[in-house]
C-alpha cells in the first residue's frame, strides 16, 4: 500500500493532468484521498511545497517522456524538444501549463531534470559563450515556447513546424 505522501503526490499529479492546478484546494485534495489536512501537513509545509515537489517529479517524467538526449546534436535536439512541448500544450494543456508556468518552478536547474537538460543543450550550442549569454538564450527559448504553447492551448493558432524551426534558428544566430 502506498504511503500518505505518495498518495498526495499522485492525487495532485492526476488533478494537474485533468484540471487547472490553481483550482486545487487542500480540503478537496485531502478529501479525495481520505486524509485530513493535518496528515497533509505532516508531509508538506504548504501547497507551494507540494507544487515544488510535484514539479520535480513532473520535470523528471517530462525529460524521460521527451527522450531528451544531451549527447545528440544540440540544435536538432532543442528543435525536437520545442516541437514536442508545443504539441503537448495542445494535447495536455493543464499539465504543460503547470510545468511551464507554476511559480514553484523557479528555473532552478539543480532540482529540475528537464531544465538541466535544456541548459546542457544550450551550453553545447554556445560552448564559447559565457554563462550570462547562455542564460539569456535559455530565457528567450523558454519565453517563446511558453507563449507559443499558450496560443496553441487556447486554439488561437495551430502548431507550425517551420515557425518553430525558424524562430529557434534566429535565436541561435550569433
mmCIF file with all atom_site columns, C-alpha atoms in Angstrom:
data_model
loop_
_atom_site.group_PDB
_atom_site.id
_atom_site.type_symbol
_atom_site.label_atom_id
_atom_site.label_alt_id
_atom_site.label_comp_id
_atom_site.label_asym_id
_atom_site.label_entity_id
_atom_site.label_seq_id
_atom_site.pdbx_PDB_ins_code
_atom_site.Cartn_x
_atom_site.Cartn_y
_atom_site.Cartn_z
_atom_site.occupancy
_atom_site.B_iso_or_equiv
_atom_site.pdbx_formal_charge
_atom_site.auth_seq_id
_atom_site.auth_comp_id
_atom_site.auth_asym_id
_atom_site.auth_atom_id
_atom_site.pdbx_PDB_model_num
ATOM 1   C CA . UNK A 1 1   ? 0.000   0.000  0.000   1.00 0.00 ? 1   UNK A CA 1
ATOM 2   C CA . UNK A 1 2   ? 1.216   3.490  -0.856  1.00 0.00 ? 2   UNK A CA 1
ATOM 3   C CA . UNK A 1 3   ? 2.232   5.831  1.908   1.00 0.00 ? 3   UNK A CA 1
ATOM 4   C CA . UNK A 1 4   ? 0.358   9.071  2.522   1.00 0.00 ? 4   UNK A CA 1
ATOM 5   C CA . UNK A 1 5   ? 2.958   11.283 0.850   1.00 0.00 ? 5   UNK A CA 1
ATOM 6   C CA . UNK A 1 6   ? 2.833   9.200  -2.342  1.00 0.00 ? 6   UNK A CA 1
ATOM 7   C CA . UNK A 1 7   ? -0.972  9.309  -2.305  1.00 0.00 ? 7   UNK A CA 1
ATOM 8   C CA . UNK A 1 8   ? -0.898  13.102 -2.058  1.00 0.00 ? 8   UNK A CA 1
ATOM 9   C CA . UNK A 1 9   ? 1.682   13.419 -4.845  1.00 0.00 ? 9   UNK A CA 1
ATOM 10  C CA . UNK A 1 10  ? -0.260  11.008 -7.091  1.00 0.00 ? 10  UNK A CA 1
ATOM 11  C CA . UNK A 1 11  ? -3.608  12.731 -6.479  1.00 0.00 ? 11  UNK A CA 1
ATOM 12  C CA . UNK A 1 12  ? -2.091  16.156 -7.162  1.00 0.00 ? 12  UNK A CA 1
ATOM 13  C CA . UNK A 1 13  ? -0.407  14.958 -10.332 1.00 0.00 ? 13  UNK A CA 1
ATOM 14  C CA . UNK A 1 14  ? -3.661  13.429 -11.538 1.00 0.00 ? 14  UNK A CA 1
ATOM 15  C CA . UNK A 1 15  ? -5.518  16.679 -10.831 1.00 0.00 ? 15  UNK A CA 1
ATOM 16  C CA . UNK A 1 16  ? -2.848  18.661 -12.712 1.00 0.00 ? 16  UNK A CA 1
ATOM 17  C CA . UNK A 1 17  ? -3.271  16.417 -15.758 1.00 0.00 ? 17  UNK A CA 1
ATOM 18  C CA . UNK A 1 18  ? -7.035  16.969 -15.824 1.00 0.00 ? 18  UNK A CA 1
ATOM 19  C CA . UNK A 1 19  ? -7.721  20.445 -14.404 1.00 0.00 ? 19  UNK A CA 1
ATOM 20  C CA . UNK A 1 20  ? -6.202  23.823 -13.754 1.00 0.00 ? 20  UNK A CA 1
ATOM 21  C CA . UNK A 1 21  ? -3.753  23.442 -10.871 1.00 0.00 ? 21  UNK A CA 1
ATOM 22  C CA . UNK A 1 22  ? -4.787  26.842 -9.480  1.00 0.00 ? 22  UNK A CA 1
ATOM 23  C CA . UNK A 1 23  ? -8.186  25.337 -8.627  1.00 0.00 ? 23  UNK A CA 1
ATOM 24  C CA . UNK A 1 24  ? -6.772  22.737 -6.235  1.00 0.00 ? 24  UNK A CA 1
ATOM 25  C CA . UNK A 1 25  ? -7.919  23.283 -2.686  1.00 0.00 ? 25  UNK A CA 1
ATOM 26  C CA . UNK A 1 26  ? -6.247  21.374 0.117   1.00 0.00 ? 26  UNK A CA 1
ATOM 27  C CA . UNK A 1 27  ? -9.623  20.367 1.509   1.00 0.00 ? 27  UNK A CA 1
ATOM 28  C CA . UNK A 1 28  ? -10.776 18.895 -1.831  1.00 0.00 ? 28  UNK A CA 1
ATOM 29  C CA . UNK A 1 29  ? -7.432  17.187 -2.354  1.00 0.00 ? 29  UNK A CA 1
ATOM 30  C CA . UNK A 1 30  ? -7.276  15.635 1.097   1.00 0.00 ? 30  UNK A CA 1
ATOM 31  C CA . UNK A 1 31  ? -10.940 14.588 0.995   1.00 0.00 ? 31  UNK A CA 1
ATOM 32  C CA . UNK A 1 32  ? -10.411 12.904 -2.381  1.00 0.00 ? 32  UNK A CA 1
ATOM 33  C CA . UNK A 1 33  ? -7.829  10.550 -0.887  1.00 0.00 ? 33  UNK A CA 1
ATOM 34  C CA . UNK A 1 34  ? -9.406  10.201 2.536   1.00 0.00 ? 34  UNK A CA 1
ATOM 35  C CA . UNK A 1 35  ? -6.902  12.027 4.710   1.00 0.00 ? 35  UNK A CA 1
ATOM 36  C CA . UNK A 1 36  ? -7.071  15.050 6.968   1.00 0.00 ? 36  UNK A CA 1
ATOM 37  C CA . UNK A 1 37  ? -5.347  18.358 6.292   1.00 0.00 ? 37  UNK A CA 1
ATOM 38  C CA . UNK A 1 38  ? -3.274  17.583 9.382   1.00 0.00 ? 38  UNK A CA 1
ATOM 39  C CA . UNK A 1 39  ? -1.969  14.464 7.627   1.00 0.00 ? 39  UNK A CA 1
ATOM 40  C CA . UNK A 1 40  ? -1.129  16.635 4.617   1.00 0.00 ? 40  UNK A CA 1
ATOM 41  C CA . UNK A 1 41  ? 0.945   18.984 6.775   1.00 0.00 ? 41  UNK A CA 1
ATOM 42  C CA . UNK A 1 42  ? 2.947   16.061 8.172   1.00 0.00 ? 42  UNK A CA 1
ATOM 43  C CA . UNK A 1 43  ? 4.418   15.663 4.675   1.00 0.00 ? 43  UNK A CA 1
ATOM 44  C CA . UNK A 1 44  ? 4.338   19.154 3.145   1.00 0.00 ? 44  UNK A CA 1
ATOM 45  C CA . UNK A 1 45  ? 4.886   22.601 4.641   1.00 0.00 ? 45  UNK A CA 1
ATOM 46  C CA . UNK A 1 46  ? 2.370   24.239 2.307   1.00 0.00 ? 46  UNK A CA 1
ATOM 47  C CA . UNK A 1 47  ? 0.604   23.883 -1.013  1.00 0.00 ? 47  UNK A CA 1
ATOM 48  C CA . UNK A 1 48  ? 3.601   25.633 -2.598  1.00 0.00 ? 48  UNK A CA 1
ATOM 49  C CA . UNK A 1 49  ? 5.880   22.951 -1.116  1.00 0.00 ? 49  UNK A CA 1
ATOM 50  C CA . UNK A 1 50  ? 3.602   20.306 -2.647  1.00 0.00 ? 50  UNK A CA 1
ATOM 51  C CA . UNK A 1 51  ? 3.756   22.052 -6.031  1.00 0.00 ? 51  UNK A CA 1
ATOM 52  C CA . UNK A 1 52  ? 7.537   22.258 -5.811  1.00 0.00 ? 52  UNK A CA 1
ATOM 53  C CA . UNK A 1 53  ? 7.836   18.519 -5.148  1.00 0.00 ? 53  UNK A CA 1
ATOM 54  C CA . UNK A 1 54  ? 5.315   17.681 -7.888  1.00 0.00 ? 54  UNK A CA 1
ATOM 55  C CA . UNK A 1 55  ? 7.262   19.953 -10.261 1.00 0.00 ? 55  UNK A CA 1
ATOM 56  C CA . UNK A 1 56  ? 10.446  17.984 -9.611  1.00 0.00 ? 56  UNK A CA 1
ATOM 57  C CA . UNK A 1 57  ? 8.657   14.700 -10.334 1.00 0.00 ? 57  UNK A CA 1
ATOM 58  C CA . UNK A 1 58  ? 6.976   16.031 -13.482 1.00 0.00 ? 58  UNK A CA 1
ATOM 59  C CA . UNK A 1 59  ? 10.268  17.506 -14.687 1.00 0.00 ? 59  UNK A CA 1
ATOM 60  C CA . UNK A 1 60  ? 11.857  14.075 -14.475 1.00 0.00 ? 60  UNK A CA 1
ATOM 61  C CA . UNK A 1 61  ? 8.854   12.473 -16.166 1.00 0.00 ? 61  UNK A CA 1
ATOM 62  C CA . UNK A 1 62  ? 8.876   15.056 -18.965 1.00 0.00 ? 62  UNK A CA 1
ATOM 63  C CA . UNK A 1 63  ? 12.595  14.591 -19.589 1.00 0.00 ? 63  UNK A CA 1
ATOM 64  C CA . UNK A 1 64  ? 12.126  10.839 -19.888 1.00 0.00 ? 64  UNK A CA 1
ATOM 65  C CA . UNK A 1 65  ? 8.946   11.157 -21.936 1.00 0.00 ? 65  UNK A CA 1
ATOM 66  C CA . UNK A 1 66  ? 10.556  13.538 -24.433 1.00 0.00 ? 66  UNK A CA 1
ATOM 67  C CA . UNK A 1 67  ? 13.589  11.275 -24.523 1.00 0.00 ? 67  UNK A CA 1
ATOM 68  C CA . UNK A 1 68  ? 15.926  14.251 -24.262 1.00 0.00 ? 68  UNK A CA 1
ATOM 69  C CA . UNK A 1 69  ? 19.369  13.199 -25.396 1.00 0.00 ? 69  UNK A CA 1
ATOM 70  C CA . UNK A 1 70  ? 22.070  15.607 -24.256 1.00 0.00 ? 70  UNK A CA 1
ATOM 71  C CA . UNK A 1 71  ? 24.599  13.682 -26.359 1.00 0.00 ? 71  UNK A CA 1
ATOM 72  C CA . UNK A 1 72  ? 22.691  14.346 -29.600 1.00 0.00 ? 72  UNK A CA 1
ATOM 73  C CA . UNK A 1 73  ? 23.393  17.247 -31.938 1.00 0.00 ? 73  UNK A CA 1
ATOM 74  C CA . UNK A 1 74  ? 22.175  20.101 -29.698 1.00 0.00 ? 74  UNK A CA 1
ATOM 75  C CA . UNK A 1 75  ? 20.359  22.294 -32.241 1.00 0.00 ? 75  UNK A CA 1
ATOM 76  C CA . UNK A 1 76  ? 18.370  19.357 -33.596 1.00 0.00 ? 76  UNK A CA 1
ATOM 77  C CA . UNK A 1 77  ? 17.616  18.158 -30.082 1.00 0.00 ? 77  UNK A CA 1
ATOM 78  C CA . UNK A 1 78  ? 16.423  21.611 -28.985 1.00 0.00 ? 78  UNK A CA 1
ATOM 79  C CA . UNK A 1 79  ? 14.149  21.750 -32.043 1.00 0.00 ? 79  UNK A CA 1
ATOM 80  C CA . UNK A 1 80  ? 12.769  18.281 -31.287 1.00 0.00 ? 80  UNK A CA 1
ATOM 81  C CA . UNK A 1 81  ? 12.065  19.226 -27.674 1.00 0.00 ? 81  UNK A CA 1
ATOM 82  C CA . UNK A 1 82  ? 10.443  22.543 -28.671 1.00 0.00 ? 82  UNK A CA 1
ATOM 83  C CA . UNK A 1 83  ? 8.183   20.751 -31.142 1.00 0.00 ? 83  UNK A CA 1
ATOM 84  C CA . UNK A 1 84  ? 7.175   18.110 -28.613 1.00 0.00 ? 84  UNK A CA 1
ATOM 85  C CA . UNK A 1 85  ? 6.399   20.709 -25.958 1.00 0.00 ? 85  UNK A CA 1
ATOM 86  C CA . UNK A 1 86  ? 4.216   22.673 -28.372 1.00 0.00 ? 86  UNK A CA 1
ATOM 87  C CA . UNK A 1 87  ? 2.285   19.522 -29.225 1.00 0.00 ? 87  UNK A CA 1
ATOM 88  C CA . UNK A 1 88  ? 1.909   18.696 -25.525 1.00 0.00 ? 88  UNK A CA 1
ATOM 89  C CA . UNK A 1 89  ? 0.371   22.135 -24.991 1.00 0.00 ? 89  UNK A CA 1
ATOM 90  C CA . UNK A 1 90  ? -2.291  21.062 -27.484 1.00 0.00 ? 90  UNK A CA 1
ATOM 91  C CA . UNK A 1 91  ? -2.815  17.545 -26.124 1.00 0.00 ? 91  UNK A CA 1
ATOM 92  C CA . UNK A 1 92  ? -2.178  18.041 -22.381 1.00 0.00 ? 92  UNK A CA 1
ATOM 93  C CA . UNK A 1 93  ? -2.744  21.743 -21.753 1.00 0.00 ? 93  UNK A CA 1
ATOM 94  C CA . UNK A 1 94  ? -3.209  21.606 -17.978 1.00 0.00 ? 94  UNK A CA 1
ATOM 95  C CA . UNK A 1 95  ? -0.071  19.551 -17.462 1.00 0.00 ? 95  UNK A CA 1
ATOM 96  C CA . UNK A 1 96  ? 2.019   21.842 -19.640 1.00 0.00 ? 96  UNK A CA 1
ATOM 97  C CA . UNK A 1 97  ? 0.645   24.977 -18.048 1.00 0.00 ? 97  UNK A CA 1
ATOM 98  C CA . UNK A 1 98  ? 1.693   23.636 -14.649 1.00 0.00 ? 98  UNK A CA 1
ATOM 99  C CA . UNK A 1 99  ? 5.145   22.565 -15.841 1.00 0.00 ? 99  UNK A CA 1
ATOM 100 C CA . UNK A 1 100 ? 5.885   25.774 -17.696 1.00 0.00 ? 100 UNK A CA 1
ATOM 101 C CA . UNK A 1 101 ? 4.087   28.409 -15.634 1.00 0.00 ? 101 UNK A CA 1
ATOM 102 C CA . UNK A 1 102 ? 3.675   27.491 -11.976 1.00 0.00 ? 102 UNK A CA 1
ATOM 103 C CA . UNK A 1 103 ? 5.689   29.612 -9.597  1.00 0.00 ? 103 UNK A CA 1
ATOM 104 C CA . UNK A 1 104 ? 7.321   26.731 -7.768  1.00 0.00 ? 104 UNK A CA 1
ATOM 105 C CA . UNK A 1 105 ? 9.321   26.051 -10.905 1.00 0.00 ? 105 UNK A CA 1
ATOM 106 C CA . UNK A 1 106 ? 11.821  28.838 -10.332 1.00 0.00 ? 106 UNK A CA 1
ATOM 107 C CA . UNK A 1 107 ? 14.241  27.894 -13.114 1.00 0.00 ? 107 UNK A CA 1
ATOM 108 C CA . UNK A 1 108 ? 16.444  26.141 -10.562 1.00 0.00 ? 108 UNK A CA 1
ATOM 109 C CA . UNK A 1 109 ? 18.184  23.608 -12.779 1.00 0.00 ? 109 UNK A CA 1
ATOM 110 C CA . UNK A 1 110 ? 19.696  21.606 -9.932  1.00 0.00 ? 110 UNK A CA 1
ATOM 111 C CA . UNK A 1 111 ? 16.407  20.025 -8.917  1.00 0.00 ? 111 UNK A CA 1
ATOM 112 C CA . UNK A 1 112 ? 14.620  20.047 -12.257 1.00 0.00 ? 112 UNK A CA 1
ATOM 113 C CA . UNK A 1 113 ? 15.900  17.429 -14.677 1.00 0.00 ? 113 UNK A CA 1
ATOM 114 C CA . UNK A 1 114 ? 14.076  18.990 -17.640 1.00 0.00 ? 114 UNK A CA 1
ATOM 115 C CA . UNK A 1 115 ? 15.600  22.447 -17.110 1.00 0.00 ? 115 UNK A CA 1
ATOM 116 C CA . UNK A 1 116 ? 19.021  20.938 -16.546 1.00 0.00 ? 116 UNK A CA 1
ATOM 117 C CA . UNK A 1 117 ? 18.836  19.008 -19.833 1.00 0.00 ? 117 UNK A CA 1
ATOM 118 C CA . UNK A 1 118 ? 17.766  22.120 -21.766 1.00 0.00 ? 118 UNK A CA 1
ATOM 119 C CA . UNK A 1 119 ? 20.575  24.151 -20.213 1.00 0.00 ? 119 UNK A CA 1
ATOM 120 C CA . UNK A 1 120 ? 23.126  21.490 -21.133 1.00 0.00 ? 120 UNK A CA 1
ATOM 121 C CA . UNK A 1 121 ? 21.924  21.555 -24.744 1.00 0.00 ? 121 UNK A CA 1
ATOM 122 C CA . UNK A 1 122 ? 22.175  25.357 -24.792 1.00 0.00 ? 122 UNK A CA 1
ATOM 123 C CA . UNK A 1 123 ? 25.725  25.186 -23.426 1.00 0.00 ? 123 UNK A CA 1
ATOM 124 C CA . UNK A 1 124 ? 26.603  22.784 -26.232 1.00 0.00 ? 124 UNK A CA 1
ATOM 125 C CA . UNK A 1 125 ? 25.081  25.100 -28.847 1.00 0.00 ? 125 UNK A CA 1
ATOM 126 C CA . UNK A 1 126 ? 27.067  28.047 -27.427 1.00 0.00 ? 126 UNK A CA 1
ATOM 127 C CA . UNK A 1 127 ? 30.213  26.480 -25.953 1.00 0.00 ? 127 UNK A CA 1
ATOM 128 C CA . UNK A 1 128 ? 32.255  29.687 -26.260 1.00 0.00 ? 128 UNK A CA 1
ATOM 129 C CA . UNK A 1 129 ? 29.592  31.941 -24.737 1.00 0.00 ? 129 UNK A CA 1
ATOM 130 C CA . UNK A 1 130 ? 29.587  32.942 -21.104 1.00 0.00 ? 130 UNK A CA 1
ATOM 131 C CA . UNK A 1 131 ? 27.022  31.800 -18.563 1.00 0.00 ? 131 UNK A CA 1
ATOM 132 C CA . UNK A 1 132 ? 25.062  35.066 -18.778 1.00 0.00 ? 132 UNK A CA 1
ATOM 133 C CA . UNK A 1 133 ? 24.726  34.751 -22.566 1.00 0.00 ? 133 UNK A CA 1
ATOM 134 C CA . UNK A 1 134 ? 23.531  31.170 -22.276 1.00 0.00 ? 134 UNK A CA 1
ATOM 135 C CA . UNK A 1 135 ? 21.053  32.166 -19.569 1.00 0.00 ? 135 UNK A CA 1
ATOM 136 C CA . UNK A 1 136 ? 19.674  34.874 -21.869 1.00 0.00 ? 136 UNK A CA 1
ATOM 137 C CA . UNK A 1 137 ? 19.285  32.322 -24.673 1.00 0.00 ? 137 UNK A CA 1
ATOM 138 C CA . UNK A 1 138 ? 17.529  29.948 -22.294 1.00 0.00 ? 138 UNK A CA 1
ATOM 139 C CA . UNK A 1 139 ? 15.075  32.683 -21.267 1.00 0.00 ? 139 UNK A CA 1
ATOM 140 C CA . UNK A 1 140 ? 14.402  33.578 -24.907 1.00 0.00 ? 140 UNK A CA 1
ATOM 141 C CA . UNK A 1 141 ? 13.684  29.968 -25.825 1.00 0.00 ? 141 UNK A CA 1
ATOM 142 C CA . UNK A 1 142 ? 11.614  29.347 -22.677 1.00 0.00 ? 142 UNK A CA 1
ATOM 143 C CA . UNK A 1 143 ? 9.571   32.509 -23.248 1.00 0.00 ? 143 UNK A CA 1
ATOM 144 C CA . UNK A 1 144 ? 8.916   31.698 -26.890 1.00 0.00 ? 144 UNK A CA 1
ATOM 145 C CA . UNK A 1 145 ? 7.792   28.150 -26.128 1.00 0.00 ? 145 UNK A CA 1
ATOM 146 C CA . UNK A 1 146 ? 5.594   29.307 -23.239 1.00 0.00 ? 146 UNK A CA 1
ATOM 147 C CA . UNK A 1 147 ? 3.938   31.975 -25.357 1.00 0.00 ? 147 UNK A CA 1
ATOM 148 C CA . UNK A 1 148 ? 3.548   29.848 -28.456 1.00 0.00 ? 148 UNK A CA 1
ATOM 149 C CA . UNK A 1 149 ? 2.303   26.942 -26.349 1.00 0.00 ? 149 UNK A CA 1
ATOM 150 C CA . UNK A 1 150 ? -0.312  29.210 -24.742 1.00 0.00 ? 150 UNK A CA 1
ATOM 151 C CA . UNK A 1 151 ? -1.513  30.260 -28.207 1.00 0.00 ? 151 UNK A CA 1
ATOM 152 C CA . UNK A 1 152 ? -1.804  26.612 -29.224 1.00 0.00 ? 152 UNK A CA 1
ATOM 153 C CA . UNK A 1 153 ? -3.518  25.672 -25.943 1.00 0.00 ? 153 UNK A CA 1
ATOM 154 C CA . UNK A 1 154 ? -6.081  28.433 -26.383 1.00 0.00 ? 154 UNK A CA 1
ATOM 155 C CA . UNK A 1 155 ? -6.665  27.455 -30.033 1.00 0.00 ? 155 UNK A CA 1
ATOM 156 C CA . UNK A 1 156 ? -5.524  30.857 -31.276 1.00 0.00 ? 156 UNK A CA 1
ATOM 157 C CA . UNK A 1 157 ? -3.113  29.185 -33.668 1.00 0.00 ? 157 UNK A CA 1
ATOM 158 C CA . UNK A 1 158 ? -2.123  25.722 -34.799 1.00 0.00 ? 158 UNK A CA 1
ATOM 159 C CA . UNK A 1 159 ? 1.332   24.266 -34.451 1.00 0.00 ? 159 UNK A CA 1
ATOM 160 C CA . UNK A 1 160 ? 3.624   25.299 -37.325 1.00 0.00 ? 160 UNK A CA 1
ATOM 161 C CA . UNK A 1 161 ? 6.855   23.325 -37.623 1.00 0.00 ? 161 UNK A CA 1
ATOM 162 C CA . UNK A 1 162 ? 8.537   25.917 -39.853 1.00 0.00 ? 162 UNK A CA 1
ATOM 163 C CA . UNK A 1 163 ? 7.728   28.760 -37.467 1.00 0.00 ? 163 UNK A CA 1
ATOM 164 C CA . UNK A 1 164 ? 9.273   26.904 -34.524 1.00 0.00 ? 164 UNK A CA 1
ATOM 165 C CA . UNK A 1 165 ? 12.303  25.887 -36.571 1.00 0.00 ? 165 UNK A CA 1
ATOM 166 C CA . UNK A 1 166 ? 12.904  29.387 -37.970 1.00 0.00 ? 166 UNK A CA 1
ATOM 167 C CA . UNK A 1 167 ? 12.436  31.014 -34.558 1.00 0.00 ? 167 UNK A CA 1
ATOM 168 C CA . UNK A 1 168 ? 14.873  28.605 -32.922 1.00 0.00 ? 168 UNK A CA 1
ATOM 169 C CA . UNK A 1 169 ? 17.451  29.240 -35.628 1.00 0.00 ? 169 UNK A CA 1
ATOM 170 C CA . UNK A 1 170 ? 17.049  33.023 -35.242 1.00 0.00 ? 170 UNK A CA 1
ATOM 171 C CA . UNK A 1 171 ? 17.682  32.732 -31.511 1.00 0.00 ? 171 UNK A CA 1
ATOM 172 C CA . UNK A 1 172 ? 20.789  30.668 -32.191 1.00 0.00 ? 172 UNK A CA 1
ATOM 173 C CA . UNK A 1 173 ? 22.290  33.117 -34.706 1.00 0.00 ? 173 UNK A CA 1
ATOM 174 C CA . UNK A 1 174 ? 25.370  34.866 -33.455 1.00 0.00 ? 174 UNK A CA 1
#
